[in-house]
Short mmCIF file of C-alpha atoms in Angstrom, two decimals:
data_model
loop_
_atom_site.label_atom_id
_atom_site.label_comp_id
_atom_site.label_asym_id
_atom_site.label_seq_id
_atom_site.Cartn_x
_atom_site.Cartn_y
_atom_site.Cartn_z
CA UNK A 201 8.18 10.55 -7.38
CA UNK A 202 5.94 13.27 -7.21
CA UNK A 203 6.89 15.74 -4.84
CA UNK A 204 3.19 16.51 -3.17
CA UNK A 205 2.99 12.58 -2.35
CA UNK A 206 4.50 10.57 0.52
CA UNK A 207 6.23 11.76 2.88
CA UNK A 208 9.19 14.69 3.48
CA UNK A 209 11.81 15.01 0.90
CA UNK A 210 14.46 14.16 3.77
CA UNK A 211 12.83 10.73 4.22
CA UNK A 212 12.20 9.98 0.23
CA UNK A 213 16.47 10.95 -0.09
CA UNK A 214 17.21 8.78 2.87
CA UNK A 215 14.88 5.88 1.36
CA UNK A 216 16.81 6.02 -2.46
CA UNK A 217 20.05 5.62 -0.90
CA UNK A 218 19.34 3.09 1.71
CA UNK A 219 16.63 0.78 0.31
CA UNK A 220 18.64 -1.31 -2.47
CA UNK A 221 20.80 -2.40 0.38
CA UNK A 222 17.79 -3.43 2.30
CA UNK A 223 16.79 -5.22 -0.88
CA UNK A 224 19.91 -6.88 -1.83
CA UNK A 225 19.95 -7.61 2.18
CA UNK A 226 17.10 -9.97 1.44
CA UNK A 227 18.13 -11.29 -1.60
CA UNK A 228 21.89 -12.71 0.54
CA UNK A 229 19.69 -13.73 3.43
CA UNK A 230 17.06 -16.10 0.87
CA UNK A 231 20.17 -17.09 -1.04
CA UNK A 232 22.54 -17.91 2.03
CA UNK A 233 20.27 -19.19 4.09
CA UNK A 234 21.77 -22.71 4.30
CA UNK A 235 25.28 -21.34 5.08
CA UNK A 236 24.44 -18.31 7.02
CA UNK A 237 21.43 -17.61 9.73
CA UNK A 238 18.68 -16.60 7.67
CA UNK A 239 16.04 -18.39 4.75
CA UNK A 240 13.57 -18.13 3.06
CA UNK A 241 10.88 -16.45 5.37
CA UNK A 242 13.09 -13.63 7.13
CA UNK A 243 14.82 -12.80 3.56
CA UNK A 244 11.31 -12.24 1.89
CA UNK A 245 10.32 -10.24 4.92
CA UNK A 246 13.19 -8.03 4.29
CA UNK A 247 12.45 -7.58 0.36
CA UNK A 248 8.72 -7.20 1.38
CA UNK A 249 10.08 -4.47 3.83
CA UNK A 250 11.69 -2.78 1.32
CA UNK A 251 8.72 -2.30 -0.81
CA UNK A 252 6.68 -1.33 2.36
CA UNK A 253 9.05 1.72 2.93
CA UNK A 254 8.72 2.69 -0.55
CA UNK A 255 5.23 2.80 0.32
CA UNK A 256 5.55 4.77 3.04
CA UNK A 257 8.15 7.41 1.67
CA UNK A 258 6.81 7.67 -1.64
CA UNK A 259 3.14 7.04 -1.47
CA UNK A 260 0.89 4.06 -2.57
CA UNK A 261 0.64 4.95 -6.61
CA UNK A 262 4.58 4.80 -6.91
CA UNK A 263 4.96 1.73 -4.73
CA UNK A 264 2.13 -0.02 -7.36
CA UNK A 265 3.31 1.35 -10.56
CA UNK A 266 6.97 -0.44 -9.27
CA UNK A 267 5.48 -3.44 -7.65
CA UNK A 268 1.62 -3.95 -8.75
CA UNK A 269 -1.18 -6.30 -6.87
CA UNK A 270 -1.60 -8.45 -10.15
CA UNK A 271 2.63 -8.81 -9.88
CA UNK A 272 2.42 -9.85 -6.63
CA UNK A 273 -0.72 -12.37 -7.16
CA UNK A 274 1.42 -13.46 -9.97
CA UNK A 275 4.88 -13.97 -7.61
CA UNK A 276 2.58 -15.37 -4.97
CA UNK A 277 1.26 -18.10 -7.11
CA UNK A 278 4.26 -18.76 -9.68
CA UNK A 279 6.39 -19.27 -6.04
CA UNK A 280 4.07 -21.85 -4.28
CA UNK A 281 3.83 -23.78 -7.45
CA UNK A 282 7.62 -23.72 -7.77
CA UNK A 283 7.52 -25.34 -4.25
CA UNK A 284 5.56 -28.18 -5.47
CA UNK A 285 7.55 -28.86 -8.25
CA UNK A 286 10.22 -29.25 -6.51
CA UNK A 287 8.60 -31.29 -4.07
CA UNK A 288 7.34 -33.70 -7.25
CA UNK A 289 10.80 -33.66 -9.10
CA UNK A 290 11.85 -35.17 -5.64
CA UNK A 291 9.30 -37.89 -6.07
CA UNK A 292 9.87 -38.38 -9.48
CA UNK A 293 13.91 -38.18 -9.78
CA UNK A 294 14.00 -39.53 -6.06
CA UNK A 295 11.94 -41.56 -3.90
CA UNK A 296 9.00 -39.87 -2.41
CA UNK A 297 7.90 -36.46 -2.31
CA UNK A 298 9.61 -33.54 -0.97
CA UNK A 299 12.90 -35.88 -1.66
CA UNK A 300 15.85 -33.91 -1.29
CA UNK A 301 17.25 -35.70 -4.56
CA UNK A 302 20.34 -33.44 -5.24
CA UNK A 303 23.54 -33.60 -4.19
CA UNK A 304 24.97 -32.82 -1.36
CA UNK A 305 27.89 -30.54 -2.70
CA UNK A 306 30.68 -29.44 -0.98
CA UNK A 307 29.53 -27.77 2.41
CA UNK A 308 29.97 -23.63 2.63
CA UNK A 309 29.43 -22.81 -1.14
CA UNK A 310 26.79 -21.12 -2.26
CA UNK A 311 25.86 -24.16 -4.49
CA UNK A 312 25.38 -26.90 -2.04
CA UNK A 313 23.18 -28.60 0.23
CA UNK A 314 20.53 -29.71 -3.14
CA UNK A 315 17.41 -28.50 -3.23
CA UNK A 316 17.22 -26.46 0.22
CA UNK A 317 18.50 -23.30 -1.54
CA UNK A 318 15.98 -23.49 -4.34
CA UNK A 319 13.45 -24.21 -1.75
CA UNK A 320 14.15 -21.10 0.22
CA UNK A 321 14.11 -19.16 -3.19
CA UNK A 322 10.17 -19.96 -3.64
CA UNK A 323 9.33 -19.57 -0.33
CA UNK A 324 11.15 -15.70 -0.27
CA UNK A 325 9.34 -14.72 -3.41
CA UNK A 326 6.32 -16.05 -1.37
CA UNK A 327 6.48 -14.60 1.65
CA UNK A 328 8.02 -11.38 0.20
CA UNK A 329 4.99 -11.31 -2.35
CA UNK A 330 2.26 -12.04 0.34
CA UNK A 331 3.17 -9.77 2.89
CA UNK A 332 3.52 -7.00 0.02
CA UNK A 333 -0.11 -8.36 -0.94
CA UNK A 334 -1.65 -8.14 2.50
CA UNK A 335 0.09 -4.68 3.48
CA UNK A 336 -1.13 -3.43 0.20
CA UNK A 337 -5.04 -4.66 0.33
CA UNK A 338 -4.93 -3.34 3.99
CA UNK A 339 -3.78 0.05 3.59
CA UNK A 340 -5.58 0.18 0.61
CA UNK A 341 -9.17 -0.62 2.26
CA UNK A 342 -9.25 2.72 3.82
CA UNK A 343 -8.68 4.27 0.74
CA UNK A 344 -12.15 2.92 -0.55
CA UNK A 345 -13.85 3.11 2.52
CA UNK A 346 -15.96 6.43 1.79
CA UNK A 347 -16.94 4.41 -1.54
CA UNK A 348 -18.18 1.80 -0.06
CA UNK A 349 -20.67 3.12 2.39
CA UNK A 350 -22.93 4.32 -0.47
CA UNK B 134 -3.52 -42.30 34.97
CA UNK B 135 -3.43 -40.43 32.56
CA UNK B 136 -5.60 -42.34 29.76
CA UNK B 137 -8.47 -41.59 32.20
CA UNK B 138 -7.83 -37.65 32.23
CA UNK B 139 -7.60 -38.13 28.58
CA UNK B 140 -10.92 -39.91 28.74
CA UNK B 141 -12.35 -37.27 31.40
CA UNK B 142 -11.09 -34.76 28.43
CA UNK B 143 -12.94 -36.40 25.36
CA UNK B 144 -16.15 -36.31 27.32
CA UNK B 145 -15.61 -32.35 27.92
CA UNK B 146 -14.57 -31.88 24.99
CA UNK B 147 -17.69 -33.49 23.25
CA UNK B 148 -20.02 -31.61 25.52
CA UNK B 149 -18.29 -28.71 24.43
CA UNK B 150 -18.78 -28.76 20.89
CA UNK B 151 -22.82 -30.36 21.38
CA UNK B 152 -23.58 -27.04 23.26
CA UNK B 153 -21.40 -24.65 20.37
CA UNK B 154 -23.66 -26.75 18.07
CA UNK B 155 -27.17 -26.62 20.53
CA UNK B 156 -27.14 -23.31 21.78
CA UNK B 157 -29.27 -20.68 20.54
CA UNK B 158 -27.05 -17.17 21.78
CA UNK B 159 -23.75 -16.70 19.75
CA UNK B 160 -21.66 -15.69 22.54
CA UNK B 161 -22.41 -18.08 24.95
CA UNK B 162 -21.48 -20.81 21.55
CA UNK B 163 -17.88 -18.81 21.24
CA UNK B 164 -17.07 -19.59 24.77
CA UNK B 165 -17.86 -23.21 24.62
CA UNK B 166 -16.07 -23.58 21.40
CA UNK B 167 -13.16 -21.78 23.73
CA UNK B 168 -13.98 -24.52 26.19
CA UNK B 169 -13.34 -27.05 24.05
CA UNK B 170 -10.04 -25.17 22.49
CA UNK B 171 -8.61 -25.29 26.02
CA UNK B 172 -9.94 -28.99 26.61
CA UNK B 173 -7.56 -29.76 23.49
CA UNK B 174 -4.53 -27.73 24.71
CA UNK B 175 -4.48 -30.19 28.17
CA UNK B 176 -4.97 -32.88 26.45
CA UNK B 177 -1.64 -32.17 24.38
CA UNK B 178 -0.16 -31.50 27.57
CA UNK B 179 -0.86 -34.86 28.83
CA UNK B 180 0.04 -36.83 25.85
CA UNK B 181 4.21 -34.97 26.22
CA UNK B 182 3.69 -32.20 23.79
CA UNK B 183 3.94 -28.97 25.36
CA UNK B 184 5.46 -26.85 23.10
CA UNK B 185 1.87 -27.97 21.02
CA UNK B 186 -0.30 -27.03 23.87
CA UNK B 187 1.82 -23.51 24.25
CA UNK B 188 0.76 -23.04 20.92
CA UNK B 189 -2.90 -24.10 20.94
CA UNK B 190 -3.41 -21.90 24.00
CA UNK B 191 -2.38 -18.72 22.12
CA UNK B 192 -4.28 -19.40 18.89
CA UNK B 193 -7.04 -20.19 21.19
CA UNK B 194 -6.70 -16.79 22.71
CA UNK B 195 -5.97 -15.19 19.87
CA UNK B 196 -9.27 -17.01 18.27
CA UNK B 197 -11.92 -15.98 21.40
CA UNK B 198 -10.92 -12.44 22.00
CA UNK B 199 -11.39 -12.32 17.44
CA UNK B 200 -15.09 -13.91 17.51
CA UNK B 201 -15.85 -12.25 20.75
CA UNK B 202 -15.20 -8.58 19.08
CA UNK B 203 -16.88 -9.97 16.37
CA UNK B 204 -20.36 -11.34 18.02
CA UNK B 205 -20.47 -8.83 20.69
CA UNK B 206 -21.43 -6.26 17.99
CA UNK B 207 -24.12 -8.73 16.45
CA UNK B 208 -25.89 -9.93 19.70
CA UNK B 209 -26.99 -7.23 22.70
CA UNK B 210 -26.13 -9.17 25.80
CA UNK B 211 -27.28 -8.11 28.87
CA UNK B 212 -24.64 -8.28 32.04
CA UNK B 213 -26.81 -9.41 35.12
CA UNK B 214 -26.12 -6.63 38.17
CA UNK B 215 -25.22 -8.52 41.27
CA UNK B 216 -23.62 -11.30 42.46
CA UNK B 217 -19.50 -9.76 42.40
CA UNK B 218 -18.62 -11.93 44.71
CA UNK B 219 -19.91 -14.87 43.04
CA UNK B 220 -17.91 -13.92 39.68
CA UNK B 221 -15.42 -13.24 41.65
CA UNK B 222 -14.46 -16.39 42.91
CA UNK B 223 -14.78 -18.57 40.11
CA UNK B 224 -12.59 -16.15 38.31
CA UNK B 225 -10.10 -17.34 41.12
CA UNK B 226 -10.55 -20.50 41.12
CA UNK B 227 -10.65 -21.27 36.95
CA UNK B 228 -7.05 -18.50 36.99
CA UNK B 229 -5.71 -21.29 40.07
CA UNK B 230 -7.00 -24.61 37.80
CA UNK B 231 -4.77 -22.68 34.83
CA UNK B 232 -2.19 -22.41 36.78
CA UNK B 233 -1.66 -25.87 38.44
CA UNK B 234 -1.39 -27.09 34.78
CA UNK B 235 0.85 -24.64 34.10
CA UNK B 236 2.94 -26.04 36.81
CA UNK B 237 2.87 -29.34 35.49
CA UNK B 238 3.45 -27.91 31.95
CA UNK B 239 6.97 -26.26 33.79
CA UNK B 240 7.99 -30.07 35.05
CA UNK B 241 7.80 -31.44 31.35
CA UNK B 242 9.93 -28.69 29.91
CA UNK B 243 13.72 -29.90 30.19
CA UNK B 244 15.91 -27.70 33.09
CA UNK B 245 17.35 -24.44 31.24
CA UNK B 246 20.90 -24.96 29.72
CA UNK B 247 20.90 -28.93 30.38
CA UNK B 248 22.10 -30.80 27.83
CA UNK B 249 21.52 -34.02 29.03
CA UNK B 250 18.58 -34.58 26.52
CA UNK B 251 20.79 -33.63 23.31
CA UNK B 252 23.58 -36.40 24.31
CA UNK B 253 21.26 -39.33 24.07
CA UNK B 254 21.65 -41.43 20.90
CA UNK B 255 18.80 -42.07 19.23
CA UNK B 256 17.41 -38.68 20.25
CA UNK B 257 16.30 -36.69 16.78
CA UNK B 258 18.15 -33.70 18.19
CA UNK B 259 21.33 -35.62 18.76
CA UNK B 260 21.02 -36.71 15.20
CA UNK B 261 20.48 -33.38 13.65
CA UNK B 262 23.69 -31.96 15.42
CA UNK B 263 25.75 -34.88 14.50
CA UNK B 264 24.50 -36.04 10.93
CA UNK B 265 22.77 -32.91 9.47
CA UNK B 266 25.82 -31.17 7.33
CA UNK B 267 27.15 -34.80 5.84
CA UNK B 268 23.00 -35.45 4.66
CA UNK B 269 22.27 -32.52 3.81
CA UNK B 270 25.10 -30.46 3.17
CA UNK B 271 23.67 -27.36 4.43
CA UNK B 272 26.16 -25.94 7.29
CA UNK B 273 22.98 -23.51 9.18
CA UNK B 274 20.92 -26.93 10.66
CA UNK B 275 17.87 -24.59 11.25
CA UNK B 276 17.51 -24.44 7.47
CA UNK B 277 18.42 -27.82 7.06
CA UNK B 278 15.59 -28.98 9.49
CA UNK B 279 13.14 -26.40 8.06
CA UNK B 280 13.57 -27.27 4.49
CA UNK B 281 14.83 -31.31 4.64
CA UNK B 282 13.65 -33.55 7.41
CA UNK B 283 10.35 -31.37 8.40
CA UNK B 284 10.33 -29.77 4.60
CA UNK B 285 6.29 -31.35 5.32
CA UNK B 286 5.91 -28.27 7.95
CA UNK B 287 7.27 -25.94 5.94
CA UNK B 288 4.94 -26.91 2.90
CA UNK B 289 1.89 -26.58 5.38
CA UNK B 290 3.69 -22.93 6.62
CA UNK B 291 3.58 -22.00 3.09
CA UNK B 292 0.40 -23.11 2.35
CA UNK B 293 -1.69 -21.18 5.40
CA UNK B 294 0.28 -17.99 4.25
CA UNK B 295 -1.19 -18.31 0.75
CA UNK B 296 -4.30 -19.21 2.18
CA UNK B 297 -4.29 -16.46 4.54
CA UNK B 298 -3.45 -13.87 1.46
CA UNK B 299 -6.81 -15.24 -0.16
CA UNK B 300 -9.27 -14.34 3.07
CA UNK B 301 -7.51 -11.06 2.80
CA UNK B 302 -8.13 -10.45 -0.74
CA UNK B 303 -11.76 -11.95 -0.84
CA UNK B 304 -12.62 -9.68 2.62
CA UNK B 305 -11.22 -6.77 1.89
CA UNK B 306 -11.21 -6.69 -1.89
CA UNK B 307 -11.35 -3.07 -3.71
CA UNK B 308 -14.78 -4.03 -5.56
CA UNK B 309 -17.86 -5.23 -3.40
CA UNK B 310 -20.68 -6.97 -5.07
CA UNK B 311 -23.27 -4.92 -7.20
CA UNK B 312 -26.77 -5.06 -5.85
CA UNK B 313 -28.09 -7.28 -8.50
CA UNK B 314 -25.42 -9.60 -8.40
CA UNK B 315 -26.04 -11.25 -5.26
CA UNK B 316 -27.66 -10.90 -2.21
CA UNK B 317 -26.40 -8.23 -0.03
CA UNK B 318 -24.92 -9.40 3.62
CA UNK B 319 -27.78 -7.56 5.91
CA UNK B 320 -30.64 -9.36 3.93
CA UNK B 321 -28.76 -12.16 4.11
CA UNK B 322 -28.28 -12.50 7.36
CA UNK B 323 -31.22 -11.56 8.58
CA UNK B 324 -33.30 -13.99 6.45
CA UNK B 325 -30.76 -16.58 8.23
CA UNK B 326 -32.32 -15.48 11.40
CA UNK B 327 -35.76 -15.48 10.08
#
């Protein structure tokens, strides 16, 4: 973290101490969702988030070198196709596609309720990934902007 | 009744998207393509699916006030001086037309806090309450509907965020074309015109 990037050293302190608990904050919300309020799509806006305030504490070449746009095409990808294999081990193991074909398990543990958890795995990597992605290529467009206009 | 408002809808509707097709001046195609938008949002509030035809109307919004900002750069339209009156009361009367549907979009929604429409069996809601954590075993039934029973939705969810993440990339990628690559957009578009 380079001191002459981002923004005051108050904020960067603040963001190392408090930013692994918003990140493990997403990780419990994806993993819980079936047992607590939560899933898939809010936890991977809250590991997303996390990476977003690294952005804006630390500036945009720290945030990439931890987190880079080829990583997060790679997440984005690797997570939707996890989605659909899932959805075709359903058809194949069960009876149609999408087939929630695992067990039911006993209700309030952390391994229950079949596929649903690994389900709202690939969709946090996803959403977390994307909206990383899209923040990213945003703020990064008016970074280029001057070199565009020639 | 209501088959012929359908009807009455499908005809507007198709004379909608003729003159988005037809007409020559890009703005005056975005607000018939709006026309038609808002021809599809009544018809799902006739055929008992409101919460669709909240949703259409706000995409449809959403969608005008996009293309609008984006033609009204491209074409100079002039605003004919005169006649305030005139504008004036149609504005009133398409705002009143809005909001007698809106009315009748208020008398489909169930009363606030009854909970008569949960208790009937056979209802998918009453079945979700009752049967969700034995199927599924998921104790939250949000995720349980999400990501079992309408697991189709969420795949489609999924899918228009990945989608969405490729317009971004491909419009506001880091690395335009070089000149000899391809045509530039300004030629381009103005040999469409030509």
């Amino acid at each position: 973290m380079k001191p002459d990037q981002g923004m005051s050293l108050i904020v960067k302190t603040v963001t190392c101490w408090i930013n692994s608990f918003i990140f493990l904050f997403g990780i419990y919300v994806m993993l819980f969702g079936h047992i607590t309020p939560g899933g898939g799509f809010p936890g991977g806006v809250i590991i997303a988030c996390s990476f977003i305030l690294i952005t804006l504490a630390a500036g945009k070449e720290f945030a990439l070198k931890l987190f880079s746009l080829d990583d997060a095409s790679v997440v984005d990808s690797f997570s939707i196709f996890l989605f659909l294999f899932i959805g075709f081990l359903g058809l194949i193991l069960g009876n149609y596609f999408l087939q929630n074909f695992m067990a039911a398990g006993e209700p309030f543990r952390l391994p229950s309720a079949g596929t649903i958890v690994l389900n709202n795995v690939a969709i946090g990597l996803k959403v977390g990934a994307a909206i990383f992605a899209m923040f990213m290529y945003l703020s990064l467009f008016r970074l280029d902007e001057g070199e565009e206009t020639e | 009744m209501t088959p012929y408002i359908i009807a009455l809808l499908l005809v507007f509707m198709i004379i909608g998207a003729i003159i988005a097709l037809e007409i020559r001046d890009t703005l005056a195609a975005v607000v018939a393509l709006a026309a038609v938008g808002i021809g599809i949002s009544i018809a799902f509030l006739f055929m008992g699916a409101p919460d669709l035809a909240i949703t259409q109307v706000v995409v449809e919004v959403l969608v005008l006030l996009i293309l609008i900002r984006a033609t009204i750069s491209r074409d100079v339209t002039t605003i004919e001086a005169g006649r305030p009156q005139f504008v004036m009361t149609i504005s009133v009367c398409a705002l009143l037309i809005l909001l007698l549907f809106s009315l009748h979009m208020v008398e489909v929604l169930p009363t606030f806090g009854l909970q008569d429409h949960m208790v009937n069996i056979g209802n998918p809601s009453f079945h979700y309450l009752s049967e969700a954590l034995s199927e599924t075993g998921a104790a939250n039934i949000v995720t349980a509907i999400l990501l079992d029973y309408r697991v189709y939705d969420t795949l489609g969810e999924v899918t228009v965020l990945f989608v969405a993440l490729i317009g971004v990339w491909t419009v506001l990628r880091k690395k335009g074309r070089l000149r000899g690559e391809a045509v530039a957009f300004g030629q381009k578009e103005e040999d469409d015109e030509a």
